[in-house]
PDB file of C-alpha atoms in Angstrom:
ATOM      1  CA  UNK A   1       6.805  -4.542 -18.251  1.00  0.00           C
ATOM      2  CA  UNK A   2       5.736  -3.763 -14.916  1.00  0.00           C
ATOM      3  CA  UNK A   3       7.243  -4.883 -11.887  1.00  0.00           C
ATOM      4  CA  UNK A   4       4.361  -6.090 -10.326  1.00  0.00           C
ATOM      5  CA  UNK A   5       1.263  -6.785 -12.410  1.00  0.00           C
ATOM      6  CA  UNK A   6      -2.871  -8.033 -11.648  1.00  0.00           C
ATOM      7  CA  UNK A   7      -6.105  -8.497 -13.825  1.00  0.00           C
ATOM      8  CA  UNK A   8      -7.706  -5.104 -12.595  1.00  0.00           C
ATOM      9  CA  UNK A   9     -10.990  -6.933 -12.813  1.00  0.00           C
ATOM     10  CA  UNK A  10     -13.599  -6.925 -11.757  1.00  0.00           C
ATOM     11  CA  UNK A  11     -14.530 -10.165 -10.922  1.00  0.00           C
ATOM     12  CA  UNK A  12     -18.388 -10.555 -10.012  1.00  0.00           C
ATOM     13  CA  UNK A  13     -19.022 -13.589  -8.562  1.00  0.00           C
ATOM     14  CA  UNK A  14     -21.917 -15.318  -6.437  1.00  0.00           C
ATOM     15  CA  UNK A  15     -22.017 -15.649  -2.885  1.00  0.00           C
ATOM     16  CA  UNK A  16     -20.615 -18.826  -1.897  1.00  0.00           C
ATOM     17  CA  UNK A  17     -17.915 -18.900  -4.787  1.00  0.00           C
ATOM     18  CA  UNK A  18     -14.403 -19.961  -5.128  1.00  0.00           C
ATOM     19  CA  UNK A  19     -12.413 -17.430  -6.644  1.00  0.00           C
ATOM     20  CA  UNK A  20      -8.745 -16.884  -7.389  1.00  0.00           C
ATOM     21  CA  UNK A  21      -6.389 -13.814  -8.099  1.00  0.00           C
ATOM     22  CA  UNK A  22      -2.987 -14.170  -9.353  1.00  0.00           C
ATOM     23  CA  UNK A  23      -0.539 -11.644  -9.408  1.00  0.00           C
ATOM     24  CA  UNK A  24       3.053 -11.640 -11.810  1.00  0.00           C
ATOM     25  CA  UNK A  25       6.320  -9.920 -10.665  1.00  0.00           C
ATOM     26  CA  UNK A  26       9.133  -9.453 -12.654  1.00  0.00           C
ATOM     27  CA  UNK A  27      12.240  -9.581 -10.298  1.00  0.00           C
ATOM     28  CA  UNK A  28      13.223 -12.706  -9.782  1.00  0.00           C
ATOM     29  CA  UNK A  29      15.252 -12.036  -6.885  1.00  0.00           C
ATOM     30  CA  UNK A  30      11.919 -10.949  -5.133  1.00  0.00           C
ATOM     31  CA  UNK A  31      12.373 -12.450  -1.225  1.00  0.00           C
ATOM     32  CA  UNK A  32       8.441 -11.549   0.656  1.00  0.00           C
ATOM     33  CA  UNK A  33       4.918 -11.412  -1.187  1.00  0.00           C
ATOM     34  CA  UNK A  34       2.187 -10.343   0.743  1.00  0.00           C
ATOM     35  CA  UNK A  35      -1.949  -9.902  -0.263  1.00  0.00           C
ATOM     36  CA  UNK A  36      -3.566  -6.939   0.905  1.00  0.00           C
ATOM     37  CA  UNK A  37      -7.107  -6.036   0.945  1.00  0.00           C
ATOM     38  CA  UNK A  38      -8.530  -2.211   0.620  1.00  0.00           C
ATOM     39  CA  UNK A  39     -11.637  -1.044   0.466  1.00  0.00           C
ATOM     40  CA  UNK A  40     -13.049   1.713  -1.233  1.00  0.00           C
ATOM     41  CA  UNK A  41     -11.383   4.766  -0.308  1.00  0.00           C
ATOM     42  CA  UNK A  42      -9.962   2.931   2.854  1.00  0.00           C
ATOM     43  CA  UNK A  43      -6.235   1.784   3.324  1.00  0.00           C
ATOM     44  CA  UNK A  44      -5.239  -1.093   2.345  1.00  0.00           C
ATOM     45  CA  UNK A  45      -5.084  -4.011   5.175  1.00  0.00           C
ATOM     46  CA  UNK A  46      -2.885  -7.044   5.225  1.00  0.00           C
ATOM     47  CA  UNK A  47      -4.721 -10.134   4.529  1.00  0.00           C
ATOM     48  CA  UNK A  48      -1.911 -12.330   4.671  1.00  0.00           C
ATOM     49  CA  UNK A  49       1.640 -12.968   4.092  1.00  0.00           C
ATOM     50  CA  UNK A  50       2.700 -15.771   1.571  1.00  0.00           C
ATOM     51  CA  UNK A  51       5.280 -18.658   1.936  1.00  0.00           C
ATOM     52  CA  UNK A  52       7.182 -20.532  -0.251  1.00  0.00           C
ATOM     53  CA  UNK A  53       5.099 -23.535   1.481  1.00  0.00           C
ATOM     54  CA  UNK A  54       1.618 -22.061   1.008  1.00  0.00           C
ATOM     55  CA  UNK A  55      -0.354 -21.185   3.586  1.00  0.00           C
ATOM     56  CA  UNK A  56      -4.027 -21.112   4.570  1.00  0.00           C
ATOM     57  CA  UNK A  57      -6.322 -18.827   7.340  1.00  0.00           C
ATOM     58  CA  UNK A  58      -9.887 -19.970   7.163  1.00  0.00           C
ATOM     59  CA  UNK A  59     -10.874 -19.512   3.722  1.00  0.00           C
ATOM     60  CA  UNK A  60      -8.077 -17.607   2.430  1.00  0.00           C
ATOM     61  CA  UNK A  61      -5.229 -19.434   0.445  1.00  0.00           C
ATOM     62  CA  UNK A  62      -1.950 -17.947  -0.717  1.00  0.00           C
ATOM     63  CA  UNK A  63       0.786 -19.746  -3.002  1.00  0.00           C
ATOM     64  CA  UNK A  64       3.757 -18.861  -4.534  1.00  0.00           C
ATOM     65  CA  UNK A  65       5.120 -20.241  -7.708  1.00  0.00           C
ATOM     66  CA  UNK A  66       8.766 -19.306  -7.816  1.00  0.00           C
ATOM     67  CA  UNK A  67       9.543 -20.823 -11.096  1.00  0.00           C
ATOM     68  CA  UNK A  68       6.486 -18.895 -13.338  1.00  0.00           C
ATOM     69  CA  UNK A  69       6.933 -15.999 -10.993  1.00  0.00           C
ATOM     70  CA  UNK A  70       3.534 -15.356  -9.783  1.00  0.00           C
ATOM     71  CA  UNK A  71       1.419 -15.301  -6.535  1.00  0.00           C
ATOM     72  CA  UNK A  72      -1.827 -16.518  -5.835  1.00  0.00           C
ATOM     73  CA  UNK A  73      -5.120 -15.858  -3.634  1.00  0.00           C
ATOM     74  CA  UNK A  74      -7.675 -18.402  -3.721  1.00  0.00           C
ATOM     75  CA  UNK A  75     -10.905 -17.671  -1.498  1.00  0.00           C
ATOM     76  CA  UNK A  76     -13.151 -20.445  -0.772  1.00  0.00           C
ATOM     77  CA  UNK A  77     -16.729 -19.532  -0.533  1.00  0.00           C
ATOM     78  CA  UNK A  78     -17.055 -15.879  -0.832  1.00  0.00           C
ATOM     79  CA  UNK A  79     -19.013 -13.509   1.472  1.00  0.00           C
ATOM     80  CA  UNK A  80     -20.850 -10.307   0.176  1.00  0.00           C
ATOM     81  CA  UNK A  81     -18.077  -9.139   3.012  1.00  0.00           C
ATOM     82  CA  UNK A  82     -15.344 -10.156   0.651  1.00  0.00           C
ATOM     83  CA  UNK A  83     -16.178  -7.364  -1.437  1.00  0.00           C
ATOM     84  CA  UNK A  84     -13.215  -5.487  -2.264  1.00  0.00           C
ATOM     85  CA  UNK A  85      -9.893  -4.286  -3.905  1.00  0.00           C
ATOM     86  CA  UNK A  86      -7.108  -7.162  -3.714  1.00  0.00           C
ATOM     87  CA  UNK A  87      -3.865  -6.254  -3.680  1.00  0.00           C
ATOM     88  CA  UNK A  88      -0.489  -8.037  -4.424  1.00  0.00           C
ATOM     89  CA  UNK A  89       3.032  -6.579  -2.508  1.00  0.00           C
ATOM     90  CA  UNK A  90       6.289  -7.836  -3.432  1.00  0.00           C
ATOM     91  CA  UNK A  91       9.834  -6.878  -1.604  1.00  0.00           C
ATOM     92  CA  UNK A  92      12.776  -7.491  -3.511  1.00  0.00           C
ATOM     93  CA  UNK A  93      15.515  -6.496  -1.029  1.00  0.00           C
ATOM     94  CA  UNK A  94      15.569  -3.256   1.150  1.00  0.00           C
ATOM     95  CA  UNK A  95      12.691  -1.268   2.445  1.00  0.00           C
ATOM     96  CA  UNK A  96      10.390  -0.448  -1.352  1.00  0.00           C
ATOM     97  CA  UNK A  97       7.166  -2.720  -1.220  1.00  0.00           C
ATOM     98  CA  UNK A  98       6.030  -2.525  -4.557  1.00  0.00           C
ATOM     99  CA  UNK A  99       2.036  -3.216  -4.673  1.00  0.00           C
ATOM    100  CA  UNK A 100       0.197  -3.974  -7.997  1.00  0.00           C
ATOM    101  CA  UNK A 101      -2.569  -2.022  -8.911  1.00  0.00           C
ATOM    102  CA  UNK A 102      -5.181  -4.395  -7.105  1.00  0.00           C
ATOM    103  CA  UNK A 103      -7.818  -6.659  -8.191  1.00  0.00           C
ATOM    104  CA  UNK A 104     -11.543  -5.738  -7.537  1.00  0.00           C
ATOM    105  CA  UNK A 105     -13.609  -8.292  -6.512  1.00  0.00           C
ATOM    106  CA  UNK A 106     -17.518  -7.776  -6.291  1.00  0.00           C
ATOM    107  CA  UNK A 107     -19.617 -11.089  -4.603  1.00  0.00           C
ATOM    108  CA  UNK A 108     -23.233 -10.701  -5.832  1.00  0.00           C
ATOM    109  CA  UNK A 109     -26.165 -11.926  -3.578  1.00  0.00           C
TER     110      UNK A 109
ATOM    111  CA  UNK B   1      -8.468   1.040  13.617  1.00  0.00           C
ATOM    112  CA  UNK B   2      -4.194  -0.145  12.950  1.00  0.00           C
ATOM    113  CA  UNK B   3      -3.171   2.338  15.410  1.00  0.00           C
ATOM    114  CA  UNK B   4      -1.803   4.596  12.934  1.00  0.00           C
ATOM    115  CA  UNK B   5      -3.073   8.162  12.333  1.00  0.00           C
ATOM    116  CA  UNK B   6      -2.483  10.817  10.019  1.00  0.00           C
ATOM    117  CA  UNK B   7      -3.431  14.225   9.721  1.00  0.00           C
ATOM    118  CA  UNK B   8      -4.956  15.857   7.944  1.00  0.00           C
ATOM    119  CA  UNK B   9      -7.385  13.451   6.392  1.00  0.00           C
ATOM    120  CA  UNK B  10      -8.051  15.899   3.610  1.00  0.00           C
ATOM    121  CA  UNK B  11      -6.254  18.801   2.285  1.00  0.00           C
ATOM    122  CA  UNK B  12      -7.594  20.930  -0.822  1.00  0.00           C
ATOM    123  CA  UNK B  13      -4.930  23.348  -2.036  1.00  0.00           C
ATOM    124  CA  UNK B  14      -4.122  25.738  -4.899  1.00  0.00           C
ATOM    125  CA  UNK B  15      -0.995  24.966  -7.130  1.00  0.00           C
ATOM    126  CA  UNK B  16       2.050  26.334  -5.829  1.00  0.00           C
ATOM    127  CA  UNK B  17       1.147  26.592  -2.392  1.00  0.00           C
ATOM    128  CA  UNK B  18       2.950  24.110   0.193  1.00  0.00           C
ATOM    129  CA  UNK B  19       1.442  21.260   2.291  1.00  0.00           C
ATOM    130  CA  UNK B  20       2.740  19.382   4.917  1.00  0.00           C
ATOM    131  CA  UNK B  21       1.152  16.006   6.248  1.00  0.00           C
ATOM    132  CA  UNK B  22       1.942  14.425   9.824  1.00  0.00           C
ATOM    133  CA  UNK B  23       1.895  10.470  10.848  1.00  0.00           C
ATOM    134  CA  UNK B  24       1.516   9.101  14.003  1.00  0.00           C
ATOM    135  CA  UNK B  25       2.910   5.653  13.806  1.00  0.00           C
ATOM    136  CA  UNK B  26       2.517   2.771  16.402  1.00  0.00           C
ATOM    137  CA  UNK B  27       4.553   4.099  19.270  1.00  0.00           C
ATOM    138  CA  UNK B  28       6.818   0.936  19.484  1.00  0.00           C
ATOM    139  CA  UNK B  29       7.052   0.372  15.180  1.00  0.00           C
ATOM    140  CA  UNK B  30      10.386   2.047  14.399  1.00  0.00           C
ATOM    141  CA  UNK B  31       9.747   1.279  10.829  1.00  0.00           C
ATOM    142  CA  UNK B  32       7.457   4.175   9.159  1.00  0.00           C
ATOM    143  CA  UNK B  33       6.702   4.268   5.555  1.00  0.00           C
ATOM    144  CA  UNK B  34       5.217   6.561   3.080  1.00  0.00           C
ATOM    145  CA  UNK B  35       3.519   5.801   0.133  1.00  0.00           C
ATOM    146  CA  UNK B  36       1.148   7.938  -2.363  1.00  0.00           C
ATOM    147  CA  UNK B  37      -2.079   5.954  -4.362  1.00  0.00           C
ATOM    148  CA  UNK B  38      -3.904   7.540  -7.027  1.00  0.00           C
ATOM    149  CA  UNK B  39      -7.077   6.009  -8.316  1.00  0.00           C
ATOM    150  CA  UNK B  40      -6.705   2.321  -9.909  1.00  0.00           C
ATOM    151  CA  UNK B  41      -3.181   2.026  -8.483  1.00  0.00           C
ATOM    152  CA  UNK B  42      -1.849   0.712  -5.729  1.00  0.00           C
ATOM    153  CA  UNK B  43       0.584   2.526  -3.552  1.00  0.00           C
ATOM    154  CA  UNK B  44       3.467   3.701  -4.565  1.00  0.00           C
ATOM    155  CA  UNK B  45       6.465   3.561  -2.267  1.00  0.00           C
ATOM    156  CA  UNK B  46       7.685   6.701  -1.539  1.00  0.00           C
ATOM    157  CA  UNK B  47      10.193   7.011   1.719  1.00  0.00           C
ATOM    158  CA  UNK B  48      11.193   4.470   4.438  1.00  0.00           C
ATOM    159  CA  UNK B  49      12.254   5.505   7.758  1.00  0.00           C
ATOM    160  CA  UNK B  50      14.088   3.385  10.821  1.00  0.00           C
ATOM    161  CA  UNK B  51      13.756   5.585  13.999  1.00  0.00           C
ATOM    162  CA  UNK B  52      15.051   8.826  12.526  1.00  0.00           C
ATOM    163  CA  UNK B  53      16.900   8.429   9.782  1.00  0.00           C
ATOM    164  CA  UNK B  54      15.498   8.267   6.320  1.00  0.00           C
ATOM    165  CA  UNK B  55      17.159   4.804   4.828  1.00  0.00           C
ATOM    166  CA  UNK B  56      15.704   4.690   1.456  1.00  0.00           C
ATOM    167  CA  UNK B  57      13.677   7.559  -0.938  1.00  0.00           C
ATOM    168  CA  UNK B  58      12.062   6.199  -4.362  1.00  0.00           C
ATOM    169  CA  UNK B  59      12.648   8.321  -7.736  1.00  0.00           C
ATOM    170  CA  UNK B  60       9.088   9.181  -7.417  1.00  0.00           C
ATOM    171  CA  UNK B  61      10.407  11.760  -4.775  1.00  0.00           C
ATOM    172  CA  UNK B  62      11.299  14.456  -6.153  1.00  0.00           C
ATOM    173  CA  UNK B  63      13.476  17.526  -4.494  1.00  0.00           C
ATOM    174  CA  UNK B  64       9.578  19.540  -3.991  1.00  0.00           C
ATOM    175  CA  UNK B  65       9.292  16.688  -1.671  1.00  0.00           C
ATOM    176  CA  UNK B  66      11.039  16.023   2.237  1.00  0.00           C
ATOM    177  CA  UNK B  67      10.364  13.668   5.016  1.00  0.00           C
ATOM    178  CA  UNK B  68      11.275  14.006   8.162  1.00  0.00           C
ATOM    179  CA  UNK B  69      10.787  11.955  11.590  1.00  0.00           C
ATOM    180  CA  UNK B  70      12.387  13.788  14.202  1.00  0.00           C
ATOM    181  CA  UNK B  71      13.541  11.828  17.492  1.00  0.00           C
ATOM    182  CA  UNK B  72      12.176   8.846  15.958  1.00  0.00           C
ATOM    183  CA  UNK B  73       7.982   9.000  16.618  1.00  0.00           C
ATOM    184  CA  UNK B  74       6.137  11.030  14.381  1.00  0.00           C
ATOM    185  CA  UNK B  75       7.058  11.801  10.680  1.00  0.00           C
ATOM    186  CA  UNK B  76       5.760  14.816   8.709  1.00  0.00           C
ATOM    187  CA  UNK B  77       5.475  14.872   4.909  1.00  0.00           C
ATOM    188  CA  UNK B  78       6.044  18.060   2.682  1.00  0.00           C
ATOM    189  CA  UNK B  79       5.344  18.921  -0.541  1.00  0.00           C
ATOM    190  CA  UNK B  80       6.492  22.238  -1.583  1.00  0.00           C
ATOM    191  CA  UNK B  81       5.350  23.945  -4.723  1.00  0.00           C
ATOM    192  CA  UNK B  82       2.255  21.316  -5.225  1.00  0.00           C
ATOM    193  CA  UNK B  83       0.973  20.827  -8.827  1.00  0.00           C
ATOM    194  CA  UNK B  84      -2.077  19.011  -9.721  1.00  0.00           C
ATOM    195  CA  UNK B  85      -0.122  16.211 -10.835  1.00  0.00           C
ATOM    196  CA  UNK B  86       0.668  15.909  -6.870  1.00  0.00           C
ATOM    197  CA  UNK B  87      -3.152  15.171  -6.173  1.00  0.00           C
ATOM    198  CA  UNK B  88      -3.801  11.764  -4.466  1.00  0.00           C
ATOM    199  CA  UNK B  89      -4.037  10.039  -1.271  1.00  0.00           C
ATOM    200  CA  UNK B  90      -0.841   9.791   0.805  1.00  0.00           C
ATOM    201  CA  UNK B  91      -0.538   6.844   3.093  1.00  0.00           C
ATOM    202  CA  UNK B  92       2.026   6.367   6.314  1.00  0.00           C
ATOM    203  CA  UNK B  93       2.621   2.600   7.318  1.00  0.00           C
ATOM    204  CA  UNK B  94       3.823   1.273  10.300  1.00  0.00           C
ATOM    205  CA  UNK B  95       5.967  -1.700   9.826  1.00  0.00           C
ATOM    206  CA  UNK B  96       5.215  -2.944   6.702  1.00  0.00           C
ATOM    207  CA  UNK B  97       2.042  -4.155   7.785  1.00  0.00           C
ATOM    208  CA  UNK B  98      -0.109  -1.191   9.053  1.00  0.00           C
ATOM    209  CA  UNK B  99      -1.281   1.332   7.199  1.00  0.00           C
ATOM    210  CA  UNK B 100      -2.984   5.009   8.746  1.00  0.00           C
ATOM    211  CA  UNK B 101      -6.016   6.276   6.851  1.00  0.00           C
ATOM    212  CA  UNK B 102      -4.258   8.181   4.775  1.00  0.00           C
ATOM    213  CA  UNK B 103      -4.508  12.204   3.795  1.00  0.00           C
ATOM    214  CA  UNK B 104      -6.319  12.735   0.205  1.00  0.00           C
ATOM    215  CA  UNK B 105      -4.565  15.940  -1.281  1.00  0.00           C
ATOM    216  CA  UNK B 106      -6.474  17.542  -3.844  1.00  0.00           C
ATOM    217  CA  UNK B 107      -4.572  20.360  -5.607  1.00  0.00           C
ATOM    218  CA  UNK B 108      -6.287  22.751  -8.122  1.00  0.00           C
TER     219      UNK B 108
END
């Protein structure tokens, strides 16, 4: 199993959706989680970090669900803009950032 | 625009030849990354750096690789040897958080 594992997608969706990513890590000792977003054939940019507490920044929502081992990305109503590759980091101690192989997310007009 | 630049951003290359890659981090960051991508993946963590010394390599680096970041402010990548299997886009990070534009190797 991978250490770090997404639906590749892609999700097509309507402008003005909600739509939601999760992303499964193995370690259980993993300590950050963080969502990226990339473009195509740009680098990837952080989105957001994501707390044990959730958190929210504008229409962007991140969880964590310790117990099942997963992370989540919930965007409320989606913008052509949002058009992208999402994807998942996880640090498990030390310096390696292991990413998952990213979501891609189309929003149709 | 992170702040972060690398150079070059493209490299084509026969197989066997060597290539070296440069990052230019944010000048106060003295955490510097490198990672390598390949289509459908994400990155792949390949080498951390604090200041100037290199803390932590992956497996995925193999001895045809080295990283360096001498006095601490710009880091250079080489791959010695290159085989197509080396092909893909090599990113620096500063911090954890920003990433350059990356240098797409193509070997053939």
């Amino acid at each position: 199993r991978k250490e770090v594992e997404q639906d590749p997608g892609p999700f097509n969706v309507p402008e003005g959706a909600t739509v939601a990513f999760n992303c499964t890590y193995s370690n259980s000792a993993s300590q950050s989680f963080f969502w990226y977003r990339q473009d195509c054939r740009k680098e990837p940019k952080l989105l957001m970090s994501v707390y044990s507490s959730g958190n929210e920044d504008g229409r962007f929502t991140a969880q964590l669900n310790r117990a099942s081992q997963y992370i989540s990305l919930l965007i409320r109503d989606s913008k052509l803009s949002d058009s992208a590759t999402y994807l998942c980091a996880v640090n498990s101690g030390g310096q390696n950032f292991v990413f998952g192989p990213g979501t891609r997310l189309s929003v149709l007009p | 625009d992170t702040g972060v630049s690398q150079d070059p951003r493209h490299k084509i290359t026969k197989r066997g030849q060597n290539v070296t890659f440069r990052c230019d981090p944010i000048s106060e960051h003295n955490r510097l990354y490198w990672y390598r991508q390949t289509l459908g993946q994400g990155p792949e963590f390949l080498t951390y750096f604090q200041n100037e010394a290199q803390l932590e390599k992956s497996r995925l680096l193999s001895d045809r690789f080295s990283a360096e970041r001498p006095k601490g402010s710009f880091s250079t990548l080489e791959i010695q040897r290159t085989e197509q299997g080396d092909s893909a886009m090599y990113l620096c990070a500063s911090s954890w958080q920003f990433f350059g534009p990356g240098t797409r190797l193509t070997v053939l």
